[in-house]
XYZ file of C-alpha atoms in Angstrom:
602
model
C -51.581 4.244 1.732
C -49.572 1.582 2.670
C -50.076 -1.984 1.781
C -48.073 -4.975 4.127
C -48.957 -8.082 2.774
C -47.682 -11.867 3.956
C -48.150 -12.807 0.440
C -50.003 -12.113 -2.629
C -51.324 -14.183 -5.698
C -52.575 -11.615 -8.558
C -55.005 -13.322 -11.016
C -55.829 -10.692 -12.954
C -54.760 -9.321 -16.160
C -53.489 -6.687 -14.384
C -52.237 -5.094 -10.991
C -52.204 -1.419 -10.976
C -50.472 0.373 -8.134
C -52.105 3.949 -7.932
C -50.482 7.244 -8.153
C -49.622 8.073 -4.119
C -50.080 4.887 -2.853
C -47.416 2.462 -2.103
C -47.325 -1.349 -2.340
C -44.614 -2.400 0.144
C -43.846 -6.352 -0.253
C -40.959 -6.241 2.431
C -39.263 -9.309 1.726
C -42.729 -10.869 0.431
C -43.384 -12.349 -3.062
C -46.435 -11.257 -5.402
C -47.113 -13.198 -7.654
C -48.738 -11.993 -10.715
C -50.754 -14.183 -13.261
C -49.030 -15.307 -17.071
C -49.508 -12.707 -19.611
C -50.295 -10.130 -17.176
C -49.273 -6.244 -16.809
C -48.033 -4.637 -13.439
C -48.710 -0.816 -13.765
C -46.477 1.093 -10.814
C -47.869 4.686 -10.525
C -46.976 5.170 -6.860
C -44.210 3.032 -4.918
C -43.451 -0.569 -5.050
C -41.082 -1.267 -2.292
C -38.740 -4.403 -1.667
C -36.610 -5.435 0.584
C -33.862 -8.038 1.097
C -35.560 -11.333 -0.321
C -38.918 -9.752 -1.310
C -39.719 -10.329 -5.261
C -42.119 -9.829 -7.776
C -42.966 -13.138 -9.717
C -43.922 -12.529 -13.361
C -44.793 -15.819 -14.895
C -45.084 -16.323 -18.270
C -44.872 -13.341 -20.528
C -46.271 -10.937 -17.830
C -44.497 -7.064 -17.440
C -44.531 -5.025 -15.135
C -43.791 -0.910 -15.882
C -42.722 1.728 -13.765
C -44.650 4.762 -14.942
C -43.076 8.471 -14.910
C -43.743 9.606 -11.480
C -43.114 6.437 -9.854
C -41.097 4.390 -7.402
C -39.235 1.467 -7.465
C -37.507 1.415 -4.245
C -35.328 -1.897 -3.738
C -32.961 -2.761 0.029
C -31.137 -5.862 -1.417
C -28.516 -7.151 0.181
C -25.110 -9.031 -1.241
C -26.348 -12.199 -0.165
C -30.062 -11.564 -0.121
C -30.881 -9.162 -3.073
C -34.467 -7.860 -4.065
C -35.674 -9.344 -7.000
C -37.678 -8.796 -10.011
C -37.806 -12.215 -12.040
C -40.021 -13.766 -14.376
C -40.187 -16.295 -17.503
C -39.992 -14.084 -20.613
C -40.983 -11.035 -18.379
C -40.549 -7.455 -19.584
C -39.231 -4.865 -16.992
C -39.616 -1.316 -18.027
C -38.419 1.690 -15.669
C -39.375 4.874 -16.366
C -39.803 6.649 -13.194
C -37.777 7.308 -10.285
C -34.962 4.266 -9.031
C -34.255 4.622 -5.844
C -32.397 0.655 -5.373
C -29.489 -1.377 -4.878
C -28.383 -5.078 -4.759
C -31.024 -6.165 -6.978
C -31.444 -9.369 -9.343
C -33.209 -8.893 -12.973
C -34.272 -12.343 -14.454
C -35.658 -14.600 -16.630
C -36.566 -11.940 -19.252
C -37.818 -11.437 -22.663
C -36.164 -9.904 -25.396
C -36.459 -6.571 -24.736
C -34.591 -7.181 -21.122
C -34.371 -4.639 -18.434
C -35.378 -1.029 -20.307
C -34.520 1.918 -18.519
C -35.974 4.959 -20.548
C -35.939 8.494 -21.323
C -37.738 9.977 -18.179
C -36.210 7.668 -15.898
C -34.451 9.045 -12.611
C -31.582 7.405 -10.032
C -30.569 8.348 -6.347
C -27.812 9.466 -5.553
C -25.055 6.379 -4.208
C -25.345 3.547 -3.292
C -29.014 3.819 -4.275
C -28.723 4.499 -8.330
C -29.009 1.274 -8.849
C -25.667 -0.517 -8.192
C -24.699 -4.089 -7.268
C -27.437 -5.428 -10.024
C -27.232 -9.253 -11.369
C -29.242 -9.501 -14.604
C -29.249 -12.987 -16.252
C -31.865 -15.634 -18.039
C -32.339 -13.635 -20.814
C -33.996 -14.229 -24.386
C -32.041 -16.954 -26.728
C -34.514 -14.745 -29.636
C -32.244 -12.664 -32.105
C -31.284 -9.716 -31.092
C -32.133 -10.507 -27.732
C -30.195 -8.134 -24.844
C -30.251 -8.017 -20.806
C -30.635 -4.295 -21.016
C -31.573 -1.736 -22.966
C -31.083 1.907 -22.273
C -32.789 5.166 -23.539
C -31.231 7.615 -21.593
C -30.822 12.099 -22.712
C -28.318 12.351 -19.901
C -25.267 10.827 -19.029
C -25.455 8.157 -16.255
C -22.922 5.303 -14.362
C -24.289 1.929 -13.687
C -22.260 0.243 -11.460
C -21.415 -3.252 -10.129
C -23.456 -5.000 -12.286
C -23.393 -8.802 -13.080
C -23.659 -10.132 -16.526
C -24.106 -13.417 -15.778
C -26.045 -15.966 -18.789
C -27.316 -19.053 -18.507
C -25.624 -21.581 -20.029
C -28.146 -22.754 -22.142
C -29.509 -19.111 -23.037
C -27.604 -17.447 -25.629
C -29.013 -13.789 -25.200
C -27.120 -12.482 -28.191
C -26.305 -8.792 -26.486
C -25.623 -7.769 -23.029
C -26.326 -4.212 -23.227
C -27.678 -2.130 -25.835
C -28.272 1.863 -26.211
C -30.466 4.454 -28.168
C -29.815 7.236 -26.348
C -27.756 10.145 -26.897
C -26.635 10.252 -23.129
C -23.594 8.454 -21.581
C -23.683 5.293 -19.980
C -20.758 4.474 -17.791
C -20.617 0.768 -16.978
C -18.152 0.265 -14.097
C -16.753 -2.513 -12.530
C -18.455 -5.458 -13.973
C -18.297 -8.783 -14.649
C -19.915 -11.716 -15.681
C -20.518 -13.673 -19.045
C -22.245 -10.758 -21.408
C -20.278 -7.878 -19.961
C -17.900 -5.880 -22.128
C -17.562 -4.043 -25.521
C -17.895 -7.567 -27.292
C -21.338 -8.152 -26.390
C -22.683 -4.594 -26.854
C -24.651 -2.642 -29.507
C -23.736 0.503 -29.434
C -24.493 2.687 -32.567
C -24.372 5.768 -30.910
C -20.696 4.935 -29.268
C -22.466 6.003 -25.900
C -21.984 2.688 -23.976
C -18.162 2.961 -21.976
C -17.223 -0.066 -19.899
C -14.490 0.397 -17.404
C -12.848 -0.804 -14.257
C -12.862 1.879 -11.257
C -11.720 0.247 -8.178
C -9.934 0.837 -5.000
C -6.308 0.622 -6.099
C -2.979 0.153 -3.840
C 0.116 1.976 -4.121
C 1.721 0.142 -1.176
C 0.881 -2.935 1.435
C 2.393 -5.230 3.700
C 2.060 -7.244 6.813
C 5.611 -7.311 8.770
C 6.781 -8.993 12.057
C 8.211 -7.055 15.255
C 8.218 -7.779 18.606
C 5.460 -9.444 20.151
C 3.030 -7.777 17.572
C 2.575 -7.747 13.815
C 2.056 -4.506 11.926
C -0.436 -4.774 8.510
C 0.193 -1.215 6.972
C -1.863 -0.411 3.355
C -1.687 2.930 1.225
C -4.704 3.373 -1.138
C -3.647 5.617 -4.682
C -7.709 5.783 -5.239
C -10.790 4.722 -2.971
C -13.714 4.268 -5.514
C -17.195 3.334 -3.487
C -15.169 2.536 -0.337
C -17.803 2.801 2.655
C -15.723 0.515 5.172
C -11.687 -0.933 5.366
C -11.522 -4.237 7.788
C -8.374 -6.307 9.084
C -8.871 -9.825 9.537
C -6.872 -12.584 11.000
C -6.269 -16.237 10.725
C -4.169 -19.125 11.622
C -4.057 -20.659 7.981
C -4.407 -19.233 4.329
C -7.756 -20.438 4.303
C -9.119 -19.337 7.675
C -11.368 -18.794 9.624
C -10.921 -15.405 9.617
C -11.703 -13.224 12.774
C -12.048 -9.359 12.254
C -9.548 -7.720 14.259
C -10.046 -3.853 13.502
C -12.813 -2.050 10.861
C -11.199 1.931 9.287
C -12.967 4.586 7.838
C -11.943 5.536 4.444
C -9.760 8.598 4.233
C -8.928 8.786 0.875
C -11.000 9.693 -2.188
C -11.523 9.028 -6.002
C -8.971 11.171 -6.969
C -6.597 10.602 -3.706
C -5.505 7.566 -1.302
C -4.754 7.368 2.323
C -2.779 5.356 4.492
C -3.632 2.703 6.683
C -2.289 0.589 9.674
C -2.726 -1.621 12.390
C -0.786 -3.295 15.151
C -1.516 -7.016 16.258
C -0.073 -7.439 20.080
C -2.284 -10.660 20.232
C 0.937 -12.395 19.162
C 3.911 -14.163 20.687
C 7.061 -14.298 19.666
C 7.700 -17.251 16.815
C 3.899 -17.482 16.061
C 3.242 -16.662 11.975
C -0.550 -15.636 11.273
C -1.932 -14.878 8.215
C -3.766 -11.214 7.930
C -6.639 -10.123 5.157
C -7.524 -6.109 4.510
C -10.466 -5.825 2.876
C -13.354 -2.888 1.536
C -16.855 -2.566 2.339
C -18.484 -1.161 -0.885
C -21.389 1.209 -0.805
C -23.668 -1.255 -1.632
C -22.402 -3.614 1.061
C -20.167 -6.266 -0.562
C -17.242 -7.042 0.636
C -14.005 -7.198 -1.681
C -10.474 -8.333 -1.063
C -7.708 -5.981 -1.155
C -4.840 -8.391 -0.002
C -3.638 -11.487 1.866
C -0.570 -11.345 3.528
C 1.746 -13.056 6.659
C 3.287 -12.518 9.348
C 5.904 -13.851 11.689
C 6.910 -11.872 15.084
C 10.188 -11.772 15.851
C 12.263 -14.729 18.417
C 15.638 -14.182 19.918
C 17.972 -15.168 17.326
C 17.334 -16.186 13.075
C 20.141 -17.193 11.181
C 22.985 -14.222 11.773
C 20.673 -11.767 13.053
C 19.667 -11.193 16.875
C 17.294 -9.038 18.601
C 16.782 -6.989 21.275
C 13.563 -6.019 22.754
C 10.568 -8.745 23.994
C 11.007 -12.227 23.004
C 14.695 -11.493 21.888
C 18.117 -10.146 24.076
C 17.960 -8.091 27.139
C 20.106 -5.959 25.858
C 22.053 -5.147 22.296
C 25.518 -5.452 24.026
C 24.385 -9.428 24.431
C 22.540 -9.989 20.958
C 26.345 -8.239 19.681
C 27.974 -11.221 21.462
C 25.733 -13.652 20.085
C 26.156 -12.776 16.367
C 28.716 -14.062 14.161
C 30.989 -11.386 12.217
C 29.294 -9.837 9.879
C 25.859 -10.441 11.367
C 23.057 -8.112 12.718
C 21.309 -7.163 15.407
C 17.396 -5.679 15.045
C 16.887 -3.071 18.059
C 13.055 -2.578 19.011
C 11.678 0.948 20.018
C 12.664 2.046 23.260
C 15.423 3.346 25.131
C 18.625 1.189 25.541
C 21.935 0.859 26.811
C 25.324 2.118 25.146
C 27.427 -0.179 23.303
C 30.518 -1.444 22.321
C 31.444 -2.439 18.320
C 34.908 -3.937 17.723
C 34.168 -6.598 15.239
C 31.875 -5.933 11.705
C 28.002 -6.210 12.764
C 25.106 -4.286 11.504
C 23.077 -2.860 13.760
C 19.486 -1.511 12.825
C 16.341 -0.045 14.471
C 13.640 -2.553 13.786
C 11.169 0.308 12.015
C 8.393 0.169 14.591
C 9.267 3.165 16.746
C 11.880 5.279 17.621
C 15.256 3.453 19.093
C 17.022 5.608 21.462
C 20.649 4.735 22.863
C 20.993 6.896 25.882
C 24.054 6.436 28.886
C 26.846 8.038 30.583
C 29.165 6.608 27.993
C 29.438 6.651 24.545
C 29.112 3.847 22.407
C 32.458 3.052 20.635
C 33.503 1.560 17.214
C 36.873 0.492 17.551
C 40.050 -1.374 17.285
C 39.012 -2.764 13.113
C 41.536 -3.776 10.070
C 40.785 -2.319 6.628
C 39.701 -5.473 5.680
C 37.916 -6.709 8.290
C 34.414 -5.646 6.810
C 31.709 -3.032 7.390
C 30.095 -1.809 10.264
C 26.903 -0.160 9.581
C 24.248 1.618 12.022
C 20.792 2.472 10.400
C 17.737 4.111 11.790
C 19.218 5.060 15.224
C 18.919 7.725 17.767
C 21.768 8.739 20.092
C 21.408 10.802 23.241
C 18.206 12.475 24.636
C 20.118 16.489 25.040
C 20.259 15.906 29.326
C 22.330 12.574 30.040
C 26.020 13.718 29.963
C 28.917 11.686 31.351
C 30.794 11.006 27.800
C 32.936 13.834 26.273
C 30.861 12.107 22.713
C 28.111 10.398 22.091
C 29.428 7.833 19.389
C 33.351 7.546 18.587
C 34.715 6.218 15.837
C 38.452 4.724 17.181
C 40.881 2.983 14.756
C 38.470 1.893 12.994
C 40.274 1.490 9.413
C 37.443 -0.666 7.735
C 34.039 0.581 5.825
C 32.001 2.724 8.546
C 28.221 3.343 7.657
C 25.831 5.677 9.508
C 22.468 6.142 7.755
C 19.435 7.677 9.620
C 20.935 8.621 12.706
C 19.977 11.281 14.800
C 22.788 12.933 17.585
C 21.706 15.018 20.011
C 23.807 15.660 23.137
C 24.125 16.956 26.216
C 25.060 21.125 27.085
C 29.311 20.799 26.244
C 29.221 17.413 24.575
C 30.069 16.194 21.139
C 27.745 14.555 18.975
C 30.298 12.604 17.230
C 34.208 11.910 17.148
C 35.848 10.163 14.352
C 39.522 9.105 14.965
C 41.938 7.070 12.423
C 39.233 6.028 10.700
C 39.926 6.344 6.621
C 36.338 5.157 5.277
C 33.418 6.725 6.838
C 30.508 6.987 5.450
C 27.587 9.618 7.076
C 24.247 9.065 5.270
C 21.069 11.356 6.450
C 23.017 12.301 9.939
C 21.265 14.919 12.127
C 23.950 16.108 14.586
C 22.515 18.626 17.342
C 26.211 19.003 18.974
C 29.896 19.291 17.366
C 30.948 16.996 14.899
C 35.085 16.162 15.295
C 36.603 14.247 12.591
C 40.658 13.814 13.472
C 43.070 12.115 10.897
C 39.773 10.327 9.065
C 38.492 10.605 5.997
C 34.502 11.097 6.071
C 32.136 11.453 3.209
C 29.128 13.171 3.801
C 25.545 13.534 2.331
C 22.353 14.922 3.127
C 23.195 15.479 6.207
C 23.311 18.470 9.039
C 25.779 19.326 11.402
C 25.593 22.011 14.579
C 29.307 22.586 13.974
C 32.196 20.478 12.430
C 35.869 20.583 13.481
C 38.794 19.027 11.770
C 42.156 18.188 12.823
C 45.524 16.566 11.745
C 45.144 15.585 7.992
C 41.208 15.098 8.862
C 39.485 15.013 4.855
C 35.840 15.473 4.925
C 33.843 16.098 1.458
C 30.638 16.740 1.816
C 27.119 17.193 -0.442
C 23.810 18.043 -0.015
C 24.503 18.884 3.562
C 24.940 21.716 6.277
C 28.145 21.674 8.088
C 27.578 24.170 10.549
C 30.060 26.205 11.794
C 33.770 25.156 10.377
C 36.841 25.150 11.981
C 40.203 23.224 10.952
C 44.337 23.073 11.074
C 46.236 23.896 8.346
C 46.969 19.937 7.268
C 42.796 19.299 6.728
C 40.128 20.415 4.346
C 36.548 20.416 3.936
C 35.444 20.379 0.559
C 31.718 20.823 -0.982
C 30.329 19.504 -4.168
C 27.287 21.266 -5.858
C 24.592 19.474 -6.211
C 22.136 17.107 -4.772
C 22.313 13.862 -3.777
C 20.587 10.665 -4.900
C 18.962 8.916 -2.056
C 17.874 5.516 -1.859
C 14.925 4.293 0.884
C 13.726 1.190 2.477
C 12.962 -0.116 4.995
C 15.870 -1.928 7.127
C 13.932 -5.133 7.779
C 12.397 -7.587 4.855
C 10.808 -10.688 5.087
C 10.601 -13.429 3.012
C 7.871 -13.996 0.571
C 7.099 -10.492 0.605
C 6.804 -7.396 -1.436
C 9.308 -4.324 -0.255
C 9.315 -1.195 -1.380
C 12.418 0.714 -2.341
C 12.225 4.434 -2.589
C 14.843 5.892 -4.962
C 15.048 10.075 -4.637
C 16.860 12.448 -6.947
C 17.006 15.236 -9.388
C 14.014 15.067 -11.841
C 15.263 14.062 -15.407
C 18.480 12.017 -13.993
C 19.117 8.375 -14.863
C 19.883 6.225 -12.377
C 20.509 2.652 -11.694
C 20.354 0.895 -8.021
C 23.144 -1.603 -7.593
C 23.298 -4.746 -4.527
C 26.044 -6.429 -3.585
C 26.521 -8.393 -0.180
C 28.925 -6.637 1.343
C 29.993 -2.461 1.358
C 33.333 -1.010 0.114
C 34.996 2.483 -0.417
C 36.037 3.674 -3.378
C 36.284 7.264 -4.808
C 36.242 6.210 -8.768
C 36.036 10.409 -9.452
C 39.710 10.399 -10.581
C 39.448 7.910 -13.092
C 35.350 8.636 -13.965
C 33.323 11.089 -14.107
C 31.254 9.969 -10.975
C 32.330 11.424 -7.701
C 31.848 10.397 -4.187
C 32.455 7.079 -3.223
C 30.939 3.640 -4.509
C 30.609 1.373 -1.683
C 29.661 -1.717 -3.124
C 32.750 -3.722 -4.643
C 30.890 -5.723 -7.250
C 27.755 -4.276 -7.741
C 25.137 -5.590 -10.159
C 22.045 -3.440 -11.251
C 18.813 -4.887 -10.336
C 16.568 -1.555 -11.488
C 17.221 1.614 -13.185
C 14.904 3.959 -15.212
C 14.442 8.000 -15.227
C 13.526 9.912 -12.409
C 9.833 11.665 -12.806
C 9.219 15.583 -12.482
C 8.279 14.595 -8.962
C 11.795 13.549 -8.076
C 11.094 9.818 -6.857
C 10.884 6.607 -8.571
C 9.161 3.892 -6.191
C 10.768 -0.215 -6.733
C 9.067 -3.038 -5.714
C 11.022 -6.007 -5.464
C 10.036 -9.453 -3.910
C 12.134 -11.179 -1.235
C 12.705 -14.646 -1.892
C 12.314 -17.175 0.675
C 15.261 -19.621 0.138
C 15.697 -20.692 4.157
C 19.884 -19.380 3.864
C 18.858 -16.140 3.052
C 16.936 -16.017 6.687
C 18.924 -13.759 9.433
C 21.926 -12.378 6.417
C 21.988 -9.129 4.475
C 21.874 -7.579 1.795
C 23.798 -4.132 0.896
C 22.435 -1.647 -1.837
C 23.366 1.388 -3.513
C 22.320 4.253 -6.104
C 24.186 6.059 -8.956
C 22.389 8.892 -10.651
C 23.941 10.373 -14.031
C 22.881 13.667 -15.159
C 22.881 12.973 -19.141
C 23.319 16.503 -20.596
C 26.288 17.026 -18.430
C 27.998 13.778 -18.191
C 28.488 13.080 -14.982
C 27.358 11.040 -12.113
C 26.938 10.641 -8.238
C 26.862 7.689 -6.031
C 24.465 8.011 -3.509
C 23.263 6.904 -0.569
C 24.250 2.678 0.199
C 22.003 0.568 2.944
C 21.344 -2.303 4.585
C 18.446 -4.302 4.888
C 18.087 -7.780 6.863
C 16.098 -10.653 5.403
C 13.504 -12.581 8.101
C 11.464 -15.192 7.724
């Protein structure tokens, strides 16, 4: 039967619950008398804030066959607590968030014929404290045949209690402690004769986070490596570091123990200016709530420092953020489809990384009319044409323009009979990860190529193009040019083209497993082919490069960097240009790889 009671006061020397029958306190109290035994044969059930009160020196034991069925909560748990109370469980534990206290020496005993449910019910989320100051005195004791896991647990002592173990084992079988914490938790306050007690931290881990401005929204992207007792992921928000925090989106986990997932969200709730400050964290299985990270924000205005940008909040249009840079500034596009353009100073020009940036019109946009030393142009993360729009015999040309040309992540796709791209006079191009659906011209240039593909490439008066990791397509050329291609692969190096300040990036180097290699910044690009004087051929684009990492690439090919952007206020709206070498040891010989850009925000 079952037994609701508002409250009970046991006088007796004892308080047997029968075989069958269940004793459900809720979230009552019973109270039994000192020196008294509690005999649990059938059920004893508690809920969040129900306890059983054993004054002084009274036990209670859970009896093979029986029950002890607990619904704590973080803030609320189910309690069994006493004043030099014993606690023995021998039958079946079917519990969580629970609170063992004020016990004797003996402290919480879990023995031989004792059982668990299976998560979050085997017990997790347990604080055990007030134990015995006697000798020899421990929190728990466990008897156990079998291996088990106990996690979550808090060791917490009082201060004026020196319980001289926290956990202590006869068993042959396993006991996995994991995650703990508190004042008698780890291998220092064990006895463990057997070597069967293993404490260890298994948590959710992180292989990659961030919260990053755009426009009019804020993105808060997480990858997991692990999700250990992950029931729940939540994004919260908040106009300070300390709060209050509103809960903007909850996730369900996708990853596993042995396995992560990734994760992201998009604030729109923004404007443009406004910095907020954005928390991710896990529901456990037992119901707490754990941090993962705090990070910040800032959506994107018109104009910071040298850089402009185009999309809401910023410039109509990137033809009028390019007139409102300085030389040698950027302009951040936002997703969408825009306007051709015009490039006849050095600017940068980037998709913003939120969505796919189209440039689609009945012209082509134009680099032109540049000195050698004028400085770089660079376009990164771009997409040219949409395969119907004709009107321009090219999509992008490259006229005259004799200074350091970049194009990294671009995508050409044109219309039925029109180029993808024509490069004219133009001695130092670089093509970096360049998808061309149409003809590619080059005509008295010199272009260096890598990991790149190509419909078709044509080459005309003097025209030098040298080429790895890539498909040309179908050749064609005049006597005075030649296409030359190096074996090989090519060492690629990824991030993303916007940073902000304050924050962790991520850089993504990529190469041949086994290869050393070394990832150089400068703040500017060059061109130089060093192959005739070292053994390292293409071209190095930096002219004073300085390593800032280096290291072996794994069996899996990639190395992942993380750096952290400083927040000096000059940095805000300028650039920074980076590049990676990879040597090949047993051979020798090296290979500059792929350079970018990246623009620092606030």
């Amino acid at each position: 039967m079952v037994t609701a009671l508002d409250r009970i006061e046991a006088a007796g020397s004892s308080c047997v619950v029968d075989a069958g029958a269940t004793l459900d306190l809720g979230s009552r109290r019973l109270t039994t008398a000192p020196g008294s035994l509690t005999m649990v044969q059938g059920t004893l059930r508690l809920e969040q804030g129900g306890s059983l009160l054993l004054l002084a020196a009274a036990e209670v034991v859970f009896a093979p066959g029986s029950t002890l069925r607990a619904r704590g909560r973080p803030t609320n748990a189910a309690k069994i607590v006493g004043v030099a109370a014993g606690i023995e469980l021998a039958g079946h534990v079917d519990a969580q968030n629970m609170t063992f206290s004020g016990l004797d020496a003996r402290g919480v005993r879990i023995d031989e014929t004792a059982t668990f449910a299976a998560p979050p019910f085997d017990l997790r989320g347990v604080r055990v404290d007030t134990g015995s100051a006697l000798p020899g005195a421990r929190l728990l004791d466990v008897r156990r045949p079998v291996g088990m896991p106990l996690e979550l647990w808090d060791w917490e002592l009082a201060d004026n209690v020196p319980t001289t173990w926290g956990a202590t084992s006869a068993g042959p079988g396993r006991v996995d402690l994991v995650n703990f914490s508190g004042g008698r938790a780890g291998e220092a306050f064990e006895s463990d004769p057997s070597g069967v007690l293993f404490w260890s931290e298994r948590r959710t881990q992180l292989s990659w986070r961030s919260a990053t401005g755009g426009f009019l929204r804020n993105h808060v992207r997480f990858v997991t490596a692990r999700e250990i007792a992950t029931n729940q992921f939540r994004v919260m928000r908040a106009p300070t570091a300390s709060g209050p925090w509103a809960v903007l989106t909850t996730m369900a986990p996708q990853g596993s123990s042995t396995g992560g997932a990734s994760y992201g969200y998009e604030d729109v709730a923004v404007l443009a200016g406004e910095e907020w400050f954005y928390r991710v964290e896990e529901r456990l299985l037992h119901d707490v709530w754990r941090t993962l990270f705090d990070d910040r924000a800032r959506t994107f205005t018109a104009r910071v420092g040298d850089t402009a940008f185009v999309g809401p909040g910023g410039f109509a249009s990137v033809a009028q953020a390019l007139a409102a840079v300085p030389v040698g500034g950027s302009v951040v596009i936002g997703p969408g489809t825009h306007a051709p353009f015009t490039i006849t100073r050095p600017v940068h020009v980037f998709g913003s990384g939120e969505g796919e940036v189209r440039i689609v019109g009945v012209t082509a946009v134009t680099i032109s009319g540049l000195a050698p030393n004028d400085g770089e142009v660079s376009l990164q993360g771009l997409a040219f044409g949409d395969g119907v729009t004709g009107g321009a015999g090219e999509l992008l040309r490259i006229d005259n323009a004799r200074n350091v040309v970049l194009l990294d992540d671009v995508v050409l796709t044109g219309a039925p009979g029109q180029r993808a791209l024509t490069v004219v006079s133009a001695p130092q191009v670089k093509l970096q990860k360049t998808m061309a659906s149409a003809q590619v011209v080059v005509d008295a240039s010199v272009v260096y190529v890598e990991r790149s593909t190509f419909s078709a490439l044509d080459l005309r008066n003097g025209a030098r193009v040298l080429h790895v990791a890539t498909t040309p397509g179908a050749i064609t050329r005049d006597a005075t040019s030649f296409e030359t291609a190096r074996a090989g692969g090519s060492p690629r190096l990824e991030s993303s083209n916007v940073w902000q300040a304050e924050e962790s990036v991520g850089l993504t180097v990529q190469g041949t497993p086994g290869h050393i290699f070394g990832v150089f910044f400068d703040g500017r690009l060059a061109f130089l082919d060093l192959s005739v004087v070292l053994p390292f051929d293409m071209v190095l684009m930096l002219p004073a490069p300085v390593s800032f990492a280096s290291g072996v690439l794994p069996p899996t090919g990639e190395f992942e960097i993380s750096l952290s952007v400083p927040a000096a206020v000059g940095l805000q709206g300028q650039h920074v240009a980076m590049q990676v070498l990879a040597i090949d040891i047993v051979a020798g010989t090296g290979r500059f790889g792929s350079a970018r850009h990246s623009v620092i925000l606030p």
